[in-house]
PDB file of C-alpha atoms in Angstrom:
ATOM      1  CA  MET A   1     -79.722  -6.004  69.899  1.00 47.00           C
ATOM      2  CA  GLN A   2     -78.608  -6.273  73.540  1.00 53.00           C
ATOM      3  CA  ARG A   3     -76.739  -9.523  72.918  1.00 52.00           C
ATOM      4  CA  GLY A   4     -74.581  -8.075  70.122  1.00 52.00           C
ATOM      5  CA  ARG A   5     -73.483  -5.146  72.283  1.00 52.00           C
ATOM      6  CA  CYS A   6     -72.631  -7.466  75.177  1.00 47.00           C
ATOM      7  CA  CYS A   7     -70.476  -9.707  72.965  1.00 48.00           C
ATOM      8  CA  ARG A   8     -68.600  -6.692  71.548  1.00 48.00           C
ATOM      9  CA  GLU A   9     -67.926  -5.402  75.062  1.00 47.00           C
ATOM     10  CA  LEU A  10     -66.658  -8.796  76.168  1.00 42.00           C
ATOM     11  CA  CYS A  11     -64.356  -9.064  73.135  1.00 45.00           C
ATOM     12  CA  GLY A  12     -63.075  -5.578  73.898  1.00 43.00           C
ATOM     13  CA  GLN A  13     -62.272  -6.609  77.459  1.00 43.00           C
ATOM     14  CA  LEU A  14     -60.432  -9.688  76.244  1.00 43.00           C
ATOM     15  CA  GLY A  15     -58.219  -7.573  74.013  1.00 43.00           C
ATOM     16  CA  GLY A  16     -59.982  -8.260  70.737  1.00 46.00           C
ATOM     17  CA  HIS A  17     -59.553 -11.985  70.326  1.00 63.00           C
ATOM     18  CA  GLY A  18     -59.361 -13.978  73.533  1.00 72.00           C
ATOM     19  CA  ALA A  19     -58.825 -17.411  72.019  1.00 82.00           C
ATOM     20  CA  PRO A  20     -54.988 -17.337  71.894  1.00 85.00           C
ATOM     21  CA  GLY A  21     -54.818 -16.171  75.510  1.00 88.00           C
ATOM     22  CA  ILE A  22     -57.173 -18.922  76.578  1.00 92.00           C
ATOM     23  CA  GLY A  23     -55.100 -21.380  74.547  1.00 92.00           C
ATOM     24  CA  VAL A  24     -51.874 -20.371  76.280  1.00 92.00           C
ATOM     25  CA  GLY A  25     -53.574 -20.895  79.628  1.00 93.00           C
ATOM     26  CA  LEU A  26     -54.874 -24.313  78.580  1.00 95.00           C
ATOM     27  CA  VAL A  27     -51.446 -25.377  77.288  1.00 93.00           C
ATOM     28  CA  GLY A  28     -49.840 -24.165  80.518  1.00 94.00           C
ATOM     29  CA  PHE A  29     -52.299 -26.046  82.692  1.00 96.00           C
ATOM     30  CA  GLY A  30     -51.933 -29.093  80.438  1.00 96.00           C
ATOM     31  CA  LEU A  31     -48.156 -29.114  80.857  1.00 94.00           C
ATOM     32  CA  PHE A  32     -48.592 -28.607  84.610  1.00 96.00           C
ATOM     33  CA  PHE A  33     -50.945 -31.598  84.889  1.00 97.00           C
ATOM     34  CA  ILE A  34     -48.636 -33.751  82.752  1.00 95.00           C
ATOM     35  CA  LEU A  35     -45.653 -32.846  84.930  1.00 96.00           C
ATOM     36  CA  PHE A  36     -47.645 -33.326  88.133  1.00 96.00           C
ATOM     37  CA  GLY A  37     -48.956 -36.675  86.846  1.00 95.00           C
ATOM     38  CA  MET A  38     -45.403 -37.837  86.155  1.00 94.00           C
ATOM     39  CA  LEU A  39     -44.249 -36.693  89.591  1.00 95.00           C
ATOM     40  CA  LEU A  40     -47.035 -38.706  91.190  1.00 94.00           C
ATOM     41  CA  TYR A  41     -45.734 -41.934  89.627  1.00 91.00           C
ATOM     42  CA  PHE A  42     -47.584 -41.649  86.315  1.00 92.00           C
ATOM     43  CA  ASP A  43     -51.082 -41.019  87.611  1.00 93.00           C
ATOM     44  CA  SER A  44     -53.207 -41.829  84.579  1.00 92.00           C
ATOM     45  CA  VAL A  45     -56.033 -39.394  85.393  1.00 94.00           C
ATOM     46  CA  LEU A  46     -53.712 -36.398  85.710  1.00 95.00           C
ATOM     47  CA  LEU A  47     -51.815 -37.385  82.567  1.00 95.00           C
ATOM     48  CA  ALA A  48     -55.022 -37.824  80.575  1.00 93.00           C
ATOM     49  CA  PHE A  49     -56.373 -34.487  81.805  1.00 95.00           C
ATOM     50  CA  GLY A  50     -53.068 -32.803  80.934  1.00 96.00           C
ATOM     51  CA  ASN A  51     -53.110 -34.303  77.437  1.00 94.00           C
ATOM     52  CA  ILE A  52     -56.642 -33.113  76.787  1.00 95.00           C
ATOM     53  CA  LEU A  53     -55.853 -29.606  78.049  1.00 96.00           C
ATOM     54  CA  PHE A  54     -52.631 -29.439  76.016  1.00 94.00           C
ATOM     55  CA  LEU A  55     -54.286 -30.484  72.752  1.00 93.00           C
ATOM     56  CA  SER A  56     -57.297 -28.225  73.243  1.00 95.00           C
ATOM     57  CA  GLY A  57     -54.991 -25.308  74.062  1.00 94.00           C
ATOM     58  CA  LEU A  58     -53.053 -25.933  70.872  1.00 91.00           C
ATOM     59  CA  VAL A  59     -56.316 -25.744  68.923  1.00 94.00           C
ATOM     60  CA  PHE A  60     -57.186 -22.449  70.639  1.00 94.00           C
ATOM     61  CA  ILE A  61     -53.771 -20.946  69.896  1.00 92.00           C
ATOM     62  CA  ILE A  62     -53.319 -21.774  66.211  1.00 91.00           C
ATOM     63  CA  GLY A  63     -56.828 -22.769  65.151  1.00 92.00           C
ATOM     64  CA  PHE A  64     -58.414 -26.062  64.240  1.00 92.00           C
ATOM     65  CA  ARG A  65     -57.447 -26.070  60.567  1.00 94.00           C
ATOM     66  CA  ARG A  66     -53.778 -25.260  61.175  1.00 94.00           C
ATOM     67  CA  THR A  67     -53.582 -27.799  63.994  1.00 92.00           C
ATOM     68  CA  PHE A  68     -55.072 -30.455  61.743  1.00 94.00           C
ATOM     69  CA  THR A  69     -52.727 -29.626  58.848  1.00 94.00           C
ATOM     70  CA  PHE A  70     -49.704 -29.580  61.200  1.00 91.00           C
ATOM     71  CA  PHE A  71     -50.422 -32.998  62.675  1.00 93.00           C
ATOM     72  CA  PHE A  72     -51.459 -34.681  59.435  1.00 94.00           C
ATOM     73  CA  GLN A  73     -48.716 -33.583  57.053  1.00 94.00           C
ATOM     74  CA  ARG A  74     -47.281 -36.529  55.172  1.00 94.00           C
ATOM     75  CA  PRO A  75     -43.759 -36.329  56.706  1.00 93.00           C
ATOM     76  CA  LYS A  76     -45.198 -35.993  60.227  1.00 94.00           C
ATOM     77  CA  LEU A  77     -47.658 -38.893  60.137  1.00 95.00           C
ATOM     78  CA  LYS A  78     -45.290 -41.210  62.014  1.00 96.00           C
ATOM     79  CA  GLY A  79     -44.856 -38.723  64.860  1.00 96.00           C
ATOM     80  CA  THR A  80     -48.562 -37.941  64.897  1.00 96.00           C
ATOM     81  CA  SER A  81     -49.535 -41.588  65.098  1.00 97.00           C
ATOM     82  CA  PHE A  82     -47.157 -42.204  67.993  1.00 97.00           C
ATOM     83  CA  PHE A  83     -48.219 -39.029  69.821  1.00 96.00           C
ATOM     84  CA  LEU A  84     -51.968 -39.526  69.440  1.00 95.00           C
ATOM     85  CA  GLY A  85     -51.573 -43.266  70.047  1.00 96.00           C
ATOM     86  CA  GLY A  86     -49.786 -42.432  73.293  1.00 96.00           C
ATOM     87  CA  VAL A  87     -52.640 -40.128  74.289  1.00 94.00           C
ATOM     88  CA  LEU A  88     -55.093 -42.940  73.582  1.00 95.00           C
ATOM     89  CA  ILE A  89     -53.011 -45.447  75.580  1.00 96.00           C
ATOM     90  CA  VAL A  90     -52.887 -42.998  78.529  1.00 95.00           C
ATOM     91  CA  LEU A  91     -56.667 -42.615  78.321  1.00 93.00           C
ATOM     92  CA  MET A  92     -56.928 -46.424  78.479  1.00 95.00           C
ATOM     93  CA  ARG A  93     -54.949 -46.280  81.771  1.00 92.00           C
ATOM     94  CA  TRP A  94     -51.558 -47.543  80.612  1.00 95.00           C
ATOM     95  CA  PRO A  95     -49.687 -44.369  81.568  1.00 95.00           C
ATOM     96  CA  LEU A  96     -46.040 -45.452  81.348  1.00 94.00           C
ATOM     97  CA  LEU A  97     -46.341 -46.972  77.879  1.00 96.00           C
ATOM     98  CA  GLY A  98     -48.514 -44.080  76.728  1.00 96.00           C
ATOM     99  CA  MET A  99     -46.035 -41.452  77.882  1.00 95.00           C
ATOM    100  CA  LEU A 100     -43.156 -43.271  76.182  1.00 96.00           C
ATOM    101  CA  LEU A 101     -45.114 -43.333  72.922  1.00 97.00           C
ATOM    102  CA  GLU A 102     -46.061 -39.671  73.351  1.00 95.00           C
ATOM    103  CA  ALA A 103     -42.459 -38.653  73.996  1.00 95.00           C
ATOM    104  CA  TYR A 104     -41.259 -40.459  70.859  1.00 97.00           C
ATOM    105  CA  GLY A 105     -44.049 -38.883  68.816  1.00 96.00           C
ATOM    106  CA  PHE A 106     -43.355 -35.433  70.278  1.00 93.00           C
ATOM    107  CA  ILE A 107     -39.677 -35.689  69.341  1.00 94.00           C
ATOM    108  CA  ASN A 108     -40.600 -36.750  65.799  1.00 94.00           C
ATOM    109  CA  LEU A 109     -43.201 -34.003  65.423  1.00 92.00           C
ATOM    110  CA  PHE A 110     -41.084 -31.120  66.695  1.00 88.00           C
ATOM    111  CA  ARG A 111     -37.673 -32.308  65.468  1.00 90.00           C
ATOM    112  CA  SER A 112     -37.251 -29.314  63.175  1.00 87.00           C
ATOM    113  CA  PHE A 113     -38.055 -26.874  65.991  1.00 85.00           C
ATOM    114  CA  PHE A 114     -35.390 -28.098  68.437  1.00 83.00           C
ATOM    115  CA  PRO A 115     -32.355 -26.396  66.789  1.00 83.00           C
ATOM    116  CA  VAL A 116     -34.217 -23.068  66.789  1.00 82.00           C
ATOM    117  CA  ALA A 117     -35.149 -23.463  70.456  1.00 76.00           C
ATOM    118  CA  PHE A 118     -31.612 -24.470  71.493  1.00 74.00           C
ATOM    119  CA  GLY A 119     -30.124 -21.554  69.572  1.00 75.00           C
ATOM    120  CA  PHE A 120     -32.543 -19.167  71.287  1.00 74.00           C
ATOM    121  CA  LEU A 121     -31.726 -20.594  74.722  1.00 70.00           C
ATOM    122  CA  GLY A 122     -28.021 -20.327  73.939  1.00 68.00           C
ATOM    123  CA  SER A 123     -28.371 -16.650  73.128  1.00 72.00           C
ATOM    124  CA  LEU A 124     -30.240 -16.024  76.387  1.00 70.00           C
ATOM    125  CA  ALA A 125     -27.911 -17.900  78.725  1.00 65.00           C
ATOM    126  CA  ASN A 126     -24.900 -16.000  80.051  1.00 71.00           C
ATOM    127  CA  ILE A 127     -23.217 -19.115  81.430  1.00 70.00           C
ATOM    128  CA  PRO A 128     -20.057 -19.579  79.313  1.00 74.00           C
ATOM    129  CA  MET A 129     -19.976 -23.363  78.827  1.00 74.00           C
ATOM    130  CA  LEU A 130     -23.764 -23.814  78.713  1.00 69.00           C
ATOM    131  CA  SER A 131     -24.331 -21.047  76.167  1.00 70.00           C
ATOM    132  CA  LYS A 132     -21.649 -22.482  73.857  1.00 74.00           C
ATOM    133  CA  LEU A 133     -23.195 -25.952  74.141  1.00 74.00           C
ATOM    134  CA  LEU A 134     -26.725 -24.690  73.442  1.00 68.00           C
ATOM    135  CA  GLN A 135     -25.556 -22.580  70.497  1.00 71.00           C
ATOM    136  CA  LYS A 136     -23.674 -25.574  69.093  1.00 75.00           C
ATOM    137  CA  MET A 137     -26.818 -27.699  69.427  1.00 71.00           C
ATOM    138  CA  GLY A 138     -28.794 -24.920  67.744  1.00 68.00           C
ATOM    139  CA  ASP A 139     -26.354 -24.788  64.806  1.00 71.00           C
ATOM    140  CA  SER A 140     -26.656 -28.490  64.037  1.00 63.00           C
ATOM    141  CA  SER A 141     -29.442 -29.233  61.588  1.00 56.00           C
ATOM    142  CA  SER A 142     -30.019 -32.865  62.578  1.00 53.00           C
ATOM    143  CA  MET A 143     -30.896 -33.564  66.200  1.00 51.00           C
ATOM    144  CA  VAL A 144     -31.782 -37.259  66.048  1.00 50.00           C
TER     145      VAL A 144
END
């Protein structure tokens, strides 16, 4: 009886469902560790820790089933294999090769999202030449 009330109070303090907020924090820390690992000449421990935090944060944000279906769709298998292979290579302490594989996989996985992101950035930027360039990149349907 006491345990159920405590869990409801905790969920109320977290704003109902705390998993997406935790996921955003994990993704943020993951990106920070990846960036910091690259700045420190591809430190394999920081890169591996950043990869693990990034992937676990993604699971917290969109859920395990949606994450699994996103990564293992038939058209995205090539990008997924390169991305997860890069994570595995980083974990085996070959950071430069692993990050190159991850970058190629990331570009293949999120290729359809780039025009939307560039269009959004172009609408936010008030710099004349930069906003036109970003909007032009957002209008093009094929990035690679």
